[in-house]
């Protein structure tokens, strides 16, 4: 399958202290048509990002001096630049933490360079979805939430929400289909544009989204867990939850069948 063409003029900053990995990644991205810059450590990466803002950052988790998690935090403080994190760690908690602090995706080493190029294209395509359209997209509203897809702006009760690219796309998708339950495989396909990938990516982004749109993320009323299925946006959530009510458990994939079941 041919690599899809990059967004015109897209600049990618690759941050990795392993020169062999960096050469392979930058080489594949360069041949795919991207403008690529390389930094070997966190401070250099932050300096180059400040001097010339990249359209996307490919960021290694294990860096000398300042690790990738701290670099990602500082990048996110400066603005919504998409980040794909590279990790050689087998511990899922490290990958989850990268997503929770604002990374849009992660790739575990060893990885296919062609797959990484596809991931870069997917993230960039969605981050550039705010290109002007001939007709303004209508505002999406439900339960105090409002999304302007064209302006890439989301509010809750009039207050602007600071959402990452994926969080915005996920909220927009929910608002376009209020009251309908979606499995995580379907969300990954429709929101991320992938037919493969770790379903915990969806779980983490739902949790992060709840932290920004729910009055009480521990007892969500807007983004509901549907047992054995996935998630549903309640267009008219019930008010006044009882003190003893508990949030539904997060669905987790069944290892044998790839199905979702409630987390114990």
Short mmCIF file of C-alpha atoms in Angstrom, two decimals:
data_model
loop_
_atom_site.label_atom_id
_atom_site.label_comp_id
_atom_site.label_asym_id
_atom_site.label_seq_id
_atom_site.Cartn_x
_atom_site.Cartn_y
_atom_site.Cartn_z
CA UNK A 1 0.00 0.00 0.00
CA UNK A 2 1.39 3.39 -0.96
CA UNK A 3 2.10 5.96 1.74
CA UNK A 4 -0.52 8.75 1.62
CA UNK A 5 0.74 12.19 0.63
CA UNK A 6 1.62 14.55 3.49
CA UNK A 7 -0.09 17.81 4.20
CA UNK A 8 1.60 20.51 2.07
CA UNK A 9 4.52 22.13 3.89
CA UNK A 10 4.09 20.02 7.04
CA UNK A 11 7.06 20.30 9.41
CA UNK A 12 7.89 17.37 11.70
CA UNK A 13 10.30 17.61 14.63
CA UNK A 14 11.86 14.24 15.54
CA UNK A 15 13.24 14.08 19.09
CA UNK A 16 15.36 10.97 19.77
CA UNK A 17 18.87 10.52 21.18
CA UNK A 18 19.35 7.22 19.34
CA UNK A 19 21.01 8.33 16.11
CA UNK A 20 20.19 5.11 14.28
CA UNK A 21 16.48 5.37 15.08
CA UNK A 22 16.49 9.10 14.32
CA UNK A 23 18.15 8.56 10.93
CA UNK A 24 15.62 5.90 9.95
CA UNK A 25 12.63 7.97 11.08
CA UNK A 26 13.82 11.22 9.51
CA UNK A 27 14.75 9.37 6.32
CA UNK A 28 11.30 7.81 5.91
CA UNK A 29 9.53 11.08 6.74
CA UNK A 30 11.76 13.02 4.35
CA UNK A 31 11.08 10.57 1.52
CA UNK A 32 7.36 10.84 2.29
CA UNK A 33 7.61 14.57 1.56
CA UNK A 34 7.75 16.11 5.03
CA UNK A 35 10.11 18.86 6.13
CA UNK A 36 11.97 17.16 8.98
CA UNK A 37 14.12 18.54 11.79
CA UNK A 38 15.94 16.48 14.43
CA UNK A 39 16.81 17.17 18.08
CA UNK A 40 18.76 14.79 20.33
CA UNK A 41 17.49 16.00 23.70
CA UNK A 42 14.59 17.78 25.38
CA UNK A 43 16.05 21.29 25.82
CA UNK A 44 17.16 21.38 22.17
CA UNK A 45 13.73 20.20 21.07
CA UNK A 46 12.00 22.95 23.08
CA UNK A 47 14.36 25.58 21.66
CA UNK A 48 13.71 24.49 18.08
CA UNK A 49 9.97 24.26 18.63
CA UNK A 50 10.00 27.80 20.05
CA UNK A 51 12.08 29.14 17.16
CA UNK A 52 9.95 27.48 14.48
CA UNK A 53 6.75 25.80 15.52
CA UNK A 54 6.43 22.29 14.06
CA UNK A 55 3.18 20.87 12.74
CA UNK A 56 3.86 17.62 14.61
CA UNK A 57 6.46 16.21 17.01
CA UNK A 58 7.69 12.61 17.04
CA UNK A 59 9.00 12.34 20.60
CA UNK A 60 11.00 9.56 22.27
CA UNK A 61 9.95 8.84 25.85
CA UNK A 62 13.49 8.02 27.05
CA UNK A 63 15.68 11.09 26.64
CA UNK A 64 18.79 12.20 28.57
CA UNK A 65 18.34 14.93 31.18
CA UNK A 66 14.69 15.78 30.43
CA UNK A 67 12.47 12.83 29.59
CA UNK A 68 9.84 12.82 26.86
CA UNK A 69 6.97 13.20 29.33
CA UNK A 70 8.36 16.52 30.57
CA UNK A 71 9.08 17.68 27.01
CA UNK A 72 5.49 16.83 26.07
CA UNK A 73 4.12 18.77 29.07
CA UNK A 74 6.12 21.86 28.12
CA UNK A 75 5.15 21.62 24.47
CA UNK A 76 1.47 21.35 25.44
CA UNK A 77 1.80 24.45 27.66
CA UNK A 78 2.81 26.46 24.59
CA UNK A 79 -0.05 25.33 22.38
CA UNK A 80 -1.85 22.39 20.78
CA UNK A 81 0.96 20.86 18.71
CA UNK A 82 0.24 17.19 17.89
CA UNK A 83 2.65 14.71 19.50
CA UNK A 84 3.36 11.07 18.64
CA UNK A 85 5.38 9.41 21.40
CA UNK A 86 7.95 6.67 20.83
CA UNK A 87 8.53 4.25 23.69
CA UNK A 88 10.65 1.14 24.19
CA UNK A 89 9.01 0.43 27.53
CA UNK A 90 6.74 -2.57 27.91
CA UNK A 91 4.85 -1.09 30.87
CA UNK A 92 1.43 0.02 29.67
CA UNK A 93 1.28 2.65 32.44
CA UNK A 94 4.06 4.64 30.76
CA UNK A 95 2.21 4.69 27.46
CA UNK A 96 -1.04 5.62 29.18
CA UNK A 97 0.72 8.46 31.04
CA UNK A 98 2.00 9.82 27.72
CA UNK A 99 -1.54 9.96 26.38
CA UNK A 100 -2.86 11.52 29.58
CA UNK A 101 -0.43 14.44 29.43
CA UNK A 102 -1.46 15.29 25.89
CA UNK A 103 0.25 12.97 23.39
CA UNK A 104 -2.03 12.20 20.44
CA UNK A 105 -0.63 8.75 19.76
CA UNK A 106 2.24 6.44 20.67
CA UNK A 107 4.30 3.84 18.83
CA UNK A 108 6.19 1.11 20.69
CA UNK A 109 9.75 0.23 19.65
CA UNK A 110 10.64 -1.72 17.60
CA UNK A 111 8.21 -0.32 15.06
CA UNK A 112 7.68 -0.23 11.33
CA UNK A 113 8.85 3.11 9.89
CA UNK A 114 6.09 2.87 7.26
CA UNK A 115 3.50 2.49 10.02
CA UNK A 116 4.93 5.56 11.77
CA UNK A 117 4.58 7.57 8.56
CA UNK A 118 0.94 6.47 8.34
CA UNK A 119 0.38 7.52 11.95
CA UNK A 120 1.95 10.91 11.28
CA UNK A 121 -0.32 11.40 8.27
CA UNK A 122 -3.40 10.38 10.28
CA UNK A 123 -2.67 12.80 13.15
CA UNK A 124 -1.80 15.67 10.80
CA UNK A 125 -4.89 15.11 8.68
CA UNK A 126 -7.13 15.47 11.72
CA UNK A 127 -5.20 18.38 13.20
CA UNK A 128 -5.67 20.27 9.92
CA UNK A 129 -9.38 19.56 9.73
CA UNK A 130 -9.97 23.21 10.58
CA UNK A 131 -9.22 24.32 6.99
CA UNK A 132 -11.88 26.79 5.75
CA UNK A 133 -14.86 25.14 4.08
CA UNK A 134 -17.10 26.66 1.40
CA UNK A 135 -19.93 26.67 3.94
CA UNK A 136 -19.43 27.00 7.68
CA UNK A 137 -20.16 23.77 9.51
CA UNK A 138 -23.12 24.14 11.87
CA UNK A 139 -22.52 24.40 15.58
CA UNK A 140 -23.07 21.20 17.53
CA UNK A 141 -24.84 21.58 20.86
CA UNK A 142 -26.01 19.27 23.64
CA UNK A 143 -26.14 19.29 27.44
CA UNK A 144 -24.41 22.68 27.79
CA UNK A 145 -21.65 21.69 25.36
CA UNK A 146 -21.07 23.50 22.08
CA UNK A 147 -18.58 22.70 19.32
CA UNK A 148 -17.68 24.81 16.29
CA UNK A 149 -16.03 22.28 13.95
CA UNK A 150 -14.75 24.91 11.52
CA UNK A 151 -13.09 27.05 14.20
CA UNK A 152 -12.00 23.97 16.20
CA UNK A 153 -13.51 25.58 19.29
CA UNK A 154 -15.42 23.85 22.09
CA UNK A 155 -17.19 25.36 25.10
CA UNK A 156 -19.11 24.19 28.13
CA UNK A 157 -21.73 26.60 29.45
CA UNK A 158 -19.94 29.35 27.51
CA UNK A 159 -16.47 28.62 28.95
CA UNK A 160 -13.88 27.53 26.39
CA UNK A 161 -12.46 24.03 26.76
CA UNK A 162 -8.74 23.34 26.27
CA UNK A 163 -8.87 20.13 24.24
CA UNK A 164 -6.18 18.22 22.39
CA UNK A 165 -6.72 17.32 18.74
CA UNK A 166 -8.04 13.85 19.58
CA UNK A 167 -10.20 15.04 22.47
CA UNK A 168 -11.81 17.61 20.19
CA UNK A 169 -12.42 15.01 17.47
CA UNK A 170 -13.89 12.60 20.02
CA UNK A 171 -16.23 15.20 21.50
CA UNK A 172 -17.30 16.32 18.02
CA UNK A 173 -18.09 12.74 17.04
CA UNK A 174 -20.15 12.19 20.20
CA UNK A 175 -22.07 15.43 19.63
CA UNK A 176 -22.86 14.39 16.07
CA UNK A 177 -24.38 11.15 17.39
CA UNK A 178 -25.96 11.95 20.77
CA UNK A 179 -27.66 9.10 22.57
CA UNK A 180 -25.99 6.40 20.47
CA UNK A 181 -23.61 3.86 22.00
CA UNK A 182 -20.29 3.16 20.29
CA UNK A 183 -17.76 0.40 20.93
CA UNK A 184 -14.12 1.31 21.26
CA UNK A 185 -13.25 -0.48 18.01
CA UNK A 186 -15.81 1.70 16.22
CA UNK A 187 -14.56 4.87 17.92
CA UNK A 188 -10.98 4.03 16.94
CA UNK A 189 -12.08 3.54 13.34
CA UNK A 190 -14.35 6.61 13.10
CA UNK A 191 -12.38 9.11 15.22
CA UNK A 192 -8.77 7.95 14.84
CA UNK A 193 -9.19 6.58 11.32
CA UNK A 194 -7.45 3.30 12.26
CA UNK A 195 -8.53 -0.28 11.72
CA UNK A 196 -5.90 -1.42 14.23
CA UNK A 197 -4.34 -0.19 17.45
CA UNK A 198 -4.40 -0.47 21.24
CA UNK A 199 -7.97 0.08 22.49
CA UNK A 200 -6.60 1.60 25.70
CA UNK A 201 -5.94 4.70 23.58
CA UNK A 202 -9.71 5.22 23.36
CA UNK A 203 -10.18 4.54 27.08
CA UNK A 204 -7.56 7.12 28.04
CA UNK A 205 -8.98 9.80 25.76
CA UNK A 206 -12.49 9.24 27.08
CA UNK A 207 -11.13 9.62 30.61
CA UNK A 208 -9.28 12.81 29.67
CA UNK A 209 -12.38 14.19 27.92
CA UNK A 210 -14.51 13.47 30.98
CA UNK A 211 -12.00 15.38 33.09
CA UNK A 212 -12.73 18.48 31.01
CA UNK A 213 -16.48 18.26 30.31
CA UNK A 214 -17.91 16.59 33.41
CA UNK A 215 -18.83 18.42 36.62
CA UNK A 216 -17.62 15.33 38.49
CA UNK A 217 -15.41 13.10 36.31
CA UNK A 218 -15.62 10.32 38.93
CA UNK A 219 -19.40 10.19 38.38
CA UNK A 220 -19.83 11.10 34.70
CA UNK A 221 -23.28 12.18 33.51
CA UNK A 222 -22.44 13.28 29.97
CA UNK A 223 -20.13 10.60 28.56
CA UNK A 224 -21.67 7.41 29.89
CA UNK A 225 -20.13 3.94 29.96
CA UNK A 226 -22.39 1.36 28.33
CA UNK A 227 -21.68 -2.06 29.82
CA UNK A 228 -20.42 -4.57 27.30
CA UNK A 229 -20.49 -1.99 24.49
CA UNK A 230 -18.47 1.18 25.04
CA UNK A 231 -19.60 4.79 25.47
CA UNK A 232 -22.58 7.06 24.80
CA UNK A 233 -23.07 10.83 25.02
CA UNK A 234 -26.21 11.70 26.99
CA UNK A 235 -27.78 14.69 25.25
CA UNK A 236 -30.04 15.31 28.27
CA UNK A 237 -28.22 13.87 31.29
CA UNK A 238 -30.18 13.13 34.44
CA UNK A 239 -29.59 15.70 37.17
CA UNK A 240 -29.30 15.12 40.87
CA UNK A 241 -27.54 11.77 41.01
CA UNK A 242 -28.12 9.94 44.26
CA UNK A 243 -25.26 10.05 46.81
CA UNK A 244 -24.87 6.28 46.71
CA UNK A 245 -24.78 6.02 42.93
CA UNK A 246 -21.51 4.87 41.41
CA UNK A 247 -20.17 5.41 37.89
CA UNK A 248 -20.32 2.47 35.54
CA UNK A 249 -16.99 0.64 35.27
CA UNK A 250 -14.77 1.24 32.26
CA UNK A 251 -15.11 -1.45 29.57
CA UNK A 252 -11.95 -3.43 28.94
CA UNK A 253 -11.21 -5.62 25.92
CA UNK A 254 -11.65 -9.35 26.31
CA UNK A 255 -8.25 -10.80 25.48
CA UNK A 256 -9.67 -13.94 23.94
CA UNK A 257 -12.41 -12.43 21.82
CA UNK A 258 -11.56 -8.74 21.49
CA UNK A 259 -14.91 -7.82 23.07
CA UNK A 260 -15.59 -5.28 25.77
CA UNK A 261 -16.64 -6.22 29.25
CA UNK A 262 -16.97 -4.19 32.48
CA UNK A 263 -13.75 -3.65 34.42
CA UNK A 264 -13.99 -5.37 37.80
#
